[in-house]
Coordinates of C-alpha atoms in Angstrom, one line a residue:
X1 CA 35.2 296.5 74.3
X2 CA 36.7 296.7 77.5
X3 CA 35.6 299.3 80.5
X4 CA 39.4 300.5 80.1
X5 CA 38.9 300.4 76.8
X6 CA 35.7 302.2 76.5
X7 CA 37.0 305.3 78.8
X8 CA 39.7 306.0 77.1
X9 CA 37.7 306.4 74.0
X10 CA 35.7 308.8 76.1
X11 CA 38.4 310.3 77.0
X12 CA 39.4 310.6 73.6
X13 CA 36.4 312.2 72.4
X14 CA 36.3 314.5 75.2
X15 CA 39.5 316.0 73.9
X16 CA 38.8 316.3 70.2
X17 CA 35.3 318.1 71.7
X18 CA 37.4 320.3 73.9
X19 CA 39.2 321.5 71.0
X20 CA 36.2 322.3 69.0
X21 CA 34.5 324.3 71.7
X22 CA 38.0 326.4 71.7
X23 CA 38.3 326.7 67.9
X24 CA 34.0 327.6 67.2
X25 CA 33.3 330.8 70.0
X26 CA 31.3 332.5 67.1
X27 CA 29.3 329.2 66.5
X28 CA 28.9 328.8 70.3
X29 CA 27.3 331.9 70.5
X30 CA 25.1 331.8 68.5
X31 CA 23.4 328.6 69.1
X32 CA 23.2 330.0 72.4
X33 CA 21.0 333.2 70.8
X34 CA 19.5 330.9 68.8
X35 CA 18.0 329.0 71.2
X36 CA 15.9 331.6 72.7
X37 CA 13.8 331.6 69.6
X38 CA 14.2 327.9 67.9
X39 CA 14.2 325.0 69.9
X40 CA 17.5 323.7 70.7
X41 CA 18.5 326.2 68.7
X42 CA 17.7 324.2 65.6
X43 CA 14.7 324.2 62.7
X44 CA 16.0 321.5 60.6
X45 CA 16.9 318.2 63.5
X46 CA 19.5 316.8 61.0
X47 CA 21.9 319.1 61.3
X48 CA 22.0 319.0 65.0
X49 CA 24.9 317.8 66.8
X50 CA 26.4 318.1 70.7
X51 CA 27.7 320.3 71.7
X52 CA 26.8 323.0 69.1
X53 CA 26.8 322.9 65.4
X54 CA 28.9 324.5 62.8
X55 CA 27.6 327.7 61.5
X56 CA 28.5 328.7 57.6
X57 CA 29.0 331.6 56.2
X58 CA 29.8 331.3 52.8
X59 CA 30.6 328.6 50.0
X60 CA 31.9 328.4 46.6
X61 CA 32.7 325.0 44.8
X62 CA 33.9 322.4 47.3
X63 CA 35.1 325.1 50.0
X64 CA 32.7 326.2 52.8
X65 CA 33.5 328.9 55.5
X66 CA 32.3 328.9 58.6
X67 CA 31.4 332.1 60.9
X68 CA 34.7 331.2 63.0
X69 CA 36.7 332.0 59.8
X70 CA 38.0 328.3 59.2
X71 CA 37.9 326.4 55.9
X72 CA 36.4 323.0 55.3
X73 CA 36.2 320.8 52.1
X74 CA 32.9 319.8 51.8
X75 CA 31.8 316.3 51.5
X76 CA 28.5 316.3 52.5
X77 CA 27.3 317.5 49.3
X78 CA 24.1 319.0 51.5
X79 CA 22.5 315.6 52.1
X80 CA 23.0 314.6 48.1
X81 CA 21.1 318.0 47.1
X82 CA 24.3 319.9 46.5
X83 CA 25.7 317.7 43.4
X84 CA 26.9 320.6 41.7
X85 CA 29.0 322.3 44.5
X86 CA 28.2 325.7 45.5
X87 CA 27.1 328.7 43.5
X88 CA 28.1 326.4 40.2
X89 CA 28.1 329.6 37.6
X90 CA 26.4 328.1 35.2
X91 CA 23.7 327.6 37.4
X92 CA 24.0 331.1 39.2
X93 CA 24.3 332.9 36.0
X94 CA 21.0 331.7 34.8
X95 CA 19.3 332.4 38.5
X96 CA 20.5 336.1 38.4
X97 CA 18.6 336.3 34.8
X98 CA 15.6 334.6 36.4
X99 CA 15.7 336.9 39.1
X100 CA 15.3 340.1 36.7
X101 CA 12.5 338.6 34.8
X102 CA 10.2 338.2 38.4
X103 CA 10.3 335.6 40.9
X104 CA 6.2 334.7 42.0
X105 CA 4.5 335.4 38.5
X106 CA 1.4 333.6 39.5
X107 CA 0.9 331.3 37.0
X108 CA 2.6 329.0 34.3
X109 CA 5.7 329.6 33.3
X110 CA 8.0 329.3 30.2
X111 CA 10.5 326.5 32.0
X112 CA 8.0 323.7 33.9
X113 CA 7.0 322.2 30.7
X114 CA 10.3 321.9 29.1
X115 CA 11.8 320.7 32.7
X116 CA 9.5 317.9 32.9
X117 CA 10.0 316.8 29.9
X118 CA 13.9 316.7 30.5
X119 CA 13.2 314.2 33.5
X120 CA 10.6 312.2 32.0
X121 CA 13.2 311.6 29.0
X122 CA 15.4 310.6 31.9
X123 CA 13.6 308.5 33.8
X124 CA 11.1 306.8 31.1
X125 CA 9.1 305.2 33.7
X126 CA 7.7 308.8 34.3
X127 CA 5.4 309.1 31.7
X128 CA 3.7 312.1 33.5
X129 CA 4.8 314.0 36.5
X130 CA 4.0 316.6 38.6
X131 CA 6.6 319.0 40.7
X132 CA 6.8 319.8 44.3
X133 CA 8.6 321.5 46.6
X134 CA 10.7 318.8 48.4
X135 CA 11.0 314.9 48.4
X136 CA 8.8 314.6 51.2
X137 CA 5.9 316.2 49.4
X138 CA 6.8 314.2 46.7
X139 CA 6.4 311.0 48.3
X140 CA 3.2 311.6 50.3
X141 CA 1.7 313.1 46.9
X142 CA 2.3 309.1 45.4
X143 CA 1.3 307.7 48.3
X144 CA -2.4 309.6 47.8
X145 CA -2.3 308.7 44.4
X146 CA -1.7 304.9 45.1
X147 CA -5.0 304.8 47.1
X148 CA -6.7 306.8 45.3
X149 CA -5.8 304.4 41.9
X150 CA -5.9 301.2 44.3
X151 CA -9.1 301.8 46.3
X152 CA -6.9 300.2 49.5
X153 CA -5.1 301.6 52.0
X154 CA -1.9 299.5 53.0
X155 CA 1.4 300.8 52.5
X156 CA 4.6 298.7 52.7
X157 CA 7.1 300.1 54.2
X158 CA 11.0 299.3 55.4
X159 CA 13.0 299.8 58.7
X160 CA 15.2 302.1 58.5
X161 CA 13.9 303.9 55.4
X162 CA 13.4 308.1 55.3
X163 CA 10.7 308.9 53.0
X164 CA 10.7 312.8 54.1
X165 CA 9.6 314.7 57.7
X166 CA 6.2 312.9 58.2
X167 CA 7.7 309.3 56.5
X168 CA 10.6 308.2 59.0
X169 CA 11.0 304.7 59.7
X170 CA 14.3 305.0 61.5
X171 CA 14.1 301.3 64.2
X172 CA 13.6 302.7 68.0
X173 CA 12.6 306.5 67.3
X174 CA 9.4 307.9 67.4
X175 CA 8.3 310.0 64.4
X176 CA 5.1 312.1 63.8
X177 CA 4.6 309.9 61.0
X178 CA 1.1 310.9 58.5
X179 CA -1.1 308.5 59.9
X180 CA -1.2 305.9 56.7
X181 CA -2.1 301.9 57.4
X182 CA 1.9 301.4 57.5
X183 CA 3.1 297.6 57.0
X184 CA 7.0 297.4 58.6
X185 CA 9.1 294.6 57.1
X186 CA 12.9 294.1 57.1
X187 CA 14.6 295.7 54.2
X188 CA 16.4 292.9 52.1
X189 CA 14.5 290.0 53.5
X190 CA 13.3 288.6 50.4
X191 CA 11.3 285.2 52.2
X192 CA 9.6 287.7 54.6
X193 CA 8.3 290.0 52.0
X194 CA 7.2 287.5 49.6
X195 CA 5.1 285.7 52.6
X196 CA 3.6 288.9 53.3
X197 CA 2.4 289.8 50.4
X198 CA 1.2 286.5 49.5
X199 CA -0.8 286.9 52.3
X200 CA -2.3 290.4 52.8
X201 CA -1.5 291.8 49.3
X202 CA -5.0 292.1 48.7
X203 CA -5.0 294.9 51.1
X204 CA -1.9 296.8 49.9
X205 CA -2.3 300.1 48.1
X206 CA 1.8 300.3 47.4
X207 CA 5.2 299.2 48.2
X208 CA 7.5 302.3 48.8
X209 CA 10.9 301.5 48.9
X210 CA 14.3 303.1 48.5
X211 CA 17.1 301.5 46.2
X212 CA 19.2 301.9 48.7
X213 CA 18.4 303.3 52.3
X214 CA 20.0 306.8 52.2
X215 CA 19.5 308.8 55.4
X216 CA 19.0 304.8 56.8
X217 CA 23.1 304.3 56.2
X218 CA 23.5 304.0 52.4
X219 CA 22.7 300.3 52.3
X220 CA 22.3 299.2 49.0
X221 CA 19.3 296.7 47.8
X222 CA 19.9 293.5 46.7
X223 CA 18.6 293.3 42.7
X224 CA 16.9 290.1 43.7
X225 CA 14.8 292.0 46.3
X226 CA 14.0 294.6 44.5
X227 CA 12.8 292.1 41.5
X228 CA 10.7 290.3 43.8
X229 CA 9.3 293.5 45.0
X230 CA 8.6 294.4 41.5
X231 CA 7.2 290.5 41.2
X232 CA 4.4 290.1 44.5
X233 CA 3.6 294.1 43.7
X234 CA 2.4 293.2 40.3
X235 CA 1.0 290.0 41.3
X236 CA -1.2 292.0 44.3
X237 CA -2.3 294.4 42.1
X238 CA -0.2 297.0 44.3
X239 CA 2.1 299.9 42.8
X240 CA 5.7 299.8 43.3
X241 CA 7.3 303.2 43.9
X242 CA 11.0 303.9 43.9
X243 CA 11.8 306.6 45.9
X244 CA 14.7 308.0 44.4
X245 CA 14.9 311.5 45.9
X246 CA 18.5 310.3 47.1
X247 CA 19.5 307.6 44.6
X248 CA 18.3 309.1 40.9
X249 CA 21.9 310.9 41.0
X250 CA 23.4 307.0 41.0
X251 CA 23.1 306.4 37.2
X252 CA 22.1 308.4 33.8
X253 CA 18.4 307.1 35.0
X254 CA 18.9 306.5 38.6
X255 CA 18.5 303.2 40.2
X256 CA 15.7 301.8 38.8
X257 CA 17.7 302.3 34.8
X258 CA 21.0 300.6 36.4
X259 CA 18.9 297.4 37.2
X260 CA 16.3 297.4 34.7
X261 CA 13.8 297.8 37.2
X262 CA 10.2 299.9 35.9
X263 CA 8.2 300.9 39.2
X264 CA 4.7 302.3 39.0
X265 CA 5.3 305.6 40.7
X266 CA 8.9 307.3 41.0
X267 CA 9.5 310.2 43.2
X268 CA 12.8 312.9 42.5
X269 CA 14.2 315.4 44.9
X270 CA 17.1 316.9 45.7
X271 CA 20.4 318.0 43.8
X272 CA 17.6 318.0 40.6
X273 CA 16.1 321.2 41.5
X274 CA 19.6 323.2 40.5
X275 CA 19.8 323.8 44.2
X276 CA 16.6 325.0 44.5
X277 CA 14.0 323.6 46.6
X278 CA 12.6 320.8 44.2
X279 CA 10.7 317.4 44.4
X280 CA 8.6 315.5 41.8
X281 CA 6.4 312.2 41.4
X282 CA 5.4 310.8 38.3
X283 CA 4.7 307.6 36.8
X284 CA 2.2 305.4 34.9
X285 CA 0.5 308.0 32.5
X286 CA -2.7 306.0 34.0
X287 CA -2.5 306.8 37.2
X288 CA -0.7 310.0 37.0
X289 CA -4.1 311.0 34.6
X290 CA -6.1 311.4 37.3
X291 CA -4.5 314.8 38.3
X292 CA -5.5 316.3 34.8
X293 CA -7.9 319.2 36.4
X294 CA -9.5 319.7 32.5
X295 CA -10.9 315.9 33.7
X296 CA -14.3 314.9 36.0
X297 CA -13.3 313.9 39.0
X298 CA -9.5 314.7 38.9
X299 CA -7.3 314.5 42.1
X300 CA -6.6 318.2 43.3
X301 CA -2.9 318.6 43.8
X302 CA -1.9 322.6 44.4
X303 CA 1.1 324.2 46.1
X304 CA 2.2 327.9 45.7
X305 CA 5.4 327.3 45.1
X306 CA 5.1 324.1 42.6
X307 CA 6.5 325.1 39.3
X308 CA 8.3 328.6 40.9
X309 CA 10.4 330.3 38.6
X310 CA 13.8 329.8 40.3
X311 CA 13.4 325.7 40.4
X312 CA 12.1 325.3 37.0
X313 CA 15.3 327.3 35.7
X314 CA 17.9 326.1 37.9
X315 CA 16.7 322.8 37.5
X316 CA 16.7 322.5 33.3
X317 CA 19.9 324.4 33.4
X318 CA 21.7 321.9 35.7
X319 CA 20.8 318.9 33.3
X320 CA 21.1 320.8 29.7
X321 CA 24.0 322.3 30.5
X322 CA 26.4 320.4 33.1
X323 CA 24.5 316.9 34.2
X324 CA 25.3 314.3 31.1
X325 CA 25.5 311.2 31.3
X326 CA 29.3 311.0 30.7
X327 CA 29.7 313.3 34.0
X328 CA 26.9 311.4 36.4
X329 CA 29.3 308.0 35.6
X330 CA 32.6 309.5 36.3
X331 CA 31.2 311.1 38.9
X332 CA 29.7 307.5 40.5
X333 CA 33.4 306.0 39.5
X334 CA 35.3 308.5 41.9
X335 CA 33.0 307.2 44.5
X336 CA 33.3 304.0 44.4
X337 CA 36.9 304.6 44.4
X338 CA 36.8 306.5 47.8
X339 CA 34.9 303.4 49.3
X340 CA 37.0 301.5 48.3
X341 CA 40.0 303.0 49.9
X342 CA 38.4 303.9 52.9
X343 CA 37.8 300.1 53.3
X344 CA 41.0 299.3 52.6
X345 CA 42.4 302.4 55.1
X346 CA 39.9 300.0 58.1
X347 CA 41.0 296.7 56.9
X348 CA 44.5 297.5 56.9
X349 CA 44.5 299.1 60.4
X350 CA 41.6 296.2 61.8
X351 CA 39.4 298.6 63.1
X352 CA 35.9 298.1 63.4
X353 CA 34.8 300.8 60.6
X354 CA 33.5 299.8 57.1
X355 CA 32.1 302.0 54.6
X356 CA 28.7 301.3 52.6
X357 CA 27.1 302.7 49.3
X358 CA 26.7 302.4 45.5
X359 CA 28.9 305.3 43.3
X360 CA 29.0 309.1 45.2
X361 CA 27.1 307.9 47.9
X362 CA 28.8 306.1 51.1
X363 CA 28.0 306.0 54.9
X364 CA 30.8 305.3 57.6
X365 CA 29.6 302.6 59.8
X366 CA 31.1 301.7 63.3
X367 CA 30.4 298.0 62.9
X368 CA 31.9 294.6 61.9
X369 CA 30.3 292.0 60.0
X370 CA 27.5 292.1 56.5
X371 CA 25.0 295.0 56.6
X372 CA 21.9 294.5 53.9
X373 CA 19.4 296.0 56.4
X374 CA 19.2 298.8 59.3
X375 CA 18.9 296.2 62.2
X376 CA 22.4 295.1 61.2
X377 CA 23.8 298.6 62.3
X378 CA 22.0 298.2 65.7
X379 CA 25.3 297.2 67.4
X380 CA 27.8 299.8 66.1
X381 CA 28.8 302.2 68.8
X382 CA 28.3 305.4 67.7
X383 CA 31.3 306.8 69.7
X384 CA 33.4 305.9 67.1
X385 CA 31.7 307.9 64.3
X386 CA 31.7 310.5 66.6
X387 CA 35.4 310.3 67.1
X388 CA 36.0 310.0 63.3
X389 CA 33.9 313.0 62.7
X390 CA 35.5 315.6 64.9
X391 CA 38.9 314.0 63.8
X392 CA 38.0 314.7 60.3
X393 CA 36.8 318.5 61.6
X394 CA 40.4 319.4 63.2
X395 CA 41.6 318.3 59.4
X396 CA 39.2 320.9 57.6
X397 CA 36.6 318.1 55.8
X398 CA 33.5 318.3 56.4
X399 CA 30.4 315.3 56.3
X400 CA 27.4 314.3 58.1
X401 CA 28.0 313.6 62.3
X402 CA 26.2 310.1 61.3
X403 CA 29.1 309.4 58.8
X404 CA 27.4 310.2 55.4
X405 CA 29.4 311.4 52.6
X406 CA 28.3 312.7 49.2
X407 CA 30.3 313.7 46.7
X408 CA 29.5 316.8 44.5
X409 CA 31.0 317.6 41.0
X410 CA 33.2 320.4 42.6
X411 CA 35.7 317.9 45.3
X412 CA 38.7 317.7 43.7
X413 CA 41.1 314.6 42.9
X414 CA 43.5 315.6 45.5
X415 CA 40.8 316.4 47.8
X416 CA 39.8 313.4 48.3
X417 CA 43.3 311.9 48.3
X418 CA 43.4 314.4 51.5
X419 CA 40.5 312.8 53.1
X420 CA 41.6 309.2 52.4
X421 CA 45.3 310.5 54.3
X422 CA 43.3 311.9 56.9
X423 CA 41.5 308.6 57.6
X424 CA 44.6 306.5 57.7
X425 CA 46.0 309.4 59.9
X426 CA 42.6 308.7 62.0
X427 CA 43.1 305.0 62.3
X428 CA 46.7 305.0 63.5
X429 CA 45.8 307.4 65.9
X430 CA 42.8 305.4 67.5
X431 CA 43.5 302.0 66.3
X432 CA 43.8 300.9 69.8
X433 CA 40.7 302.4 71.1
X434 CA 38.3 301.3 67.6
X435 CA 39.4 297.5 67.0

């Protein structure tokens, strides 16, 4: 891209900022409040974005609202936990009967049992589980339990992959990471793994891996990798776990049931918990025994808020009564539709955009060329997603500033015909300055 070039898209985006700054005063002021307390005005860094976020006031189905008074279709989906839209009433009607029976009752309750055995009836290759309260809990609880089963202490990780707070392998930031004996290998490289592990397997406690890199760009695993993973894991005497906090909503039983793929160790977050804050891991009933407190010697594994009242119900509810099977493949259809015609929106207009993913879950990437791993998105110039976001702002849709969209069960057919339109509109208008 030319200097020229490259200041007019500056110029560009300087414009669409300057008309969000006019249009958000409420949401200006109070990040500037905010930051006297939080640190940049922020407690969750995700949702960050210059020169001030958006601040919400309410939501119901598709539609959010922010403090400014404007509407926005939501296609975020809250990172992939908001599946069912907002305030889904069949969900809040069984929340506001929770909430009259007690909220912190202290001990078990009448929904944890029959919840877990819901998912493991899901997801098979959870003979036994255990809940948390987020992914990232989830996945450092497996990574314990892989040691403590294995005896070693090497963990196999990927560039580019989010395993939670203290599990971020994004390439080029710095991450107070939980201080684990982390292996870094390039996701998709098949040779690179298989030489690895041929060669220090002996040392690995577990391969954790993502399906498909979520927060990492939506970059699907080749079958074949994730086969040989399952392969030289089994051949080492390592566990495989599929993280699936993101990628369980992607079939009836998640990744690892489209591809016929059993890991050791799964771990669940997200949209499962009804909304609520949820996580689980679970696995081999072997290794998962060795949290059984009625055993010598179990692994100790507590947590306050575990099986709380308001998870446990939303959670059940959500996949008795709305989440079949039939729904979770329409739903993966409609987005697999929507990449495809936001591809065919970029090809058409020869910009360099391209959108990745597997069924309601795509990323927006400012690049040309194959992506398979998180190094291939090293070029893209993030201007452009920048541009394409506050575009898709002025037209009332919302998704992540990084270009991640996930659909929910409440966006509507002609909702997303809207967002395809505004795209195209998007592409005419910048074609010159994105090519």
């Amino acid at each position: 891209m030319t200097t020229t070039t490259g200041q007019s898209l500056e110029n560009a985006l300087t414009a669409l900022k300057a008309n969000y700054i006019d249009a958000n005063p409420k949401s200006a002021e109070r990040d500037r409040l905010a930051r006297k307390s939080l640190p940049g005005g922020n407690t969750r860094t995700t949702l960050f974005y210059d020169p001030f976020p958006l601040v919400f006031a309410r939501a119901e189905g598709s539609r959010l609202e922010s403090i400014d008074g404007d509407a926005y279709v939501d296609f975020l989906g809250e990172y992939t936990a908001g599946l069912y839209g907002h305030s889904n009433p069949v969900i809040m009607r069984r929340l506001h009967e929770v909430l009259d029976e007690g909220i912190v009752l202290g001990g078990y309750n009448r929904y944890e049992a029959e919840f877990a055995a819901e998912l493991s009836s899901r997801f098979p290759s959870m003979q036994l589980l255990r809940f948390t309260n987020s992914g990232t809990e989830a996945n450092l609880m497996a990574l314990s339990a892989a040691t403590a089963h294995t005896g070693r202490q090497g963990i196999v990780v990927f560039d580019g992959a989010y395993h939670g707070g203290v599990l971020s392998f994004s390439i080029g930031v710095e991450a107070p990471n939980v201080p684990h004996d982390f292996r870094r290998l390039r996701y998709n490289d098949e040779p690179a793994l298989r030489q690895f592990m041929q060669t220090a397997g002996n040392e690995i406690a577990a391969v954790i891996v993502e399906p498909m890199l979520g927060s990492g760009g939506n970059i699907p695993a080749a079958p074949s990798f994730l086969r040989a993973l399952r392969e030289e894991t089994e051949r080492a005497g390592a566990l495989l776990i599929f993280d699936e906090v993101m990628t369980s909503r992607l079939g009836p039983s998640g990744m690892q049931g489209r591809l016929a793929i059993t890991p050791d160790l799964t771990t669940l977050g997200k949209y499962l918990g009804g909304g609520m804050s949820f996580g689980a891991f679970g696995g081999r009933a072997d290794i998962m025994e060795r949290f059984d407190p009625s055993k010598p010697g179990s692994l100790p594994h507590a947590g306050t808020f575990n099986n709380n009242v308001l998870t446990m119900a939303a959670g059940l509810e959500g996949l008795r009564r709305i989440l079949t099977p039939e729904v979770i493949d329409e739903l993966n259809q409609r987005g697999d539709s929507l990449r495809t015609e936001l591809n065919r929106a970029f090809d058409v207009g020869g910009v360099s955009l391209q959108a990745t993913g597997v069924g309601s879950l795509l990323s927006i990437h400012a690049v040309r060329g194959r992506i398979s791993s998180a190094e291939d998105l090293m070029a893209a110039d993030q201007r452009i997603k920048e541009l394409l976001f506050f575009h898709l702002l002025e037209d009332g849709f919302w998704m992540a500033r990084r270009g991640m969209i996930a659909l929910s069960l409440a966006v509507r057919d002609e909702e997303i015909a809207g967002l395809v339109e505004s795209v195209r509109s998007f592409v005419e208008r910048y074609g010159e300055l994105i090519r």
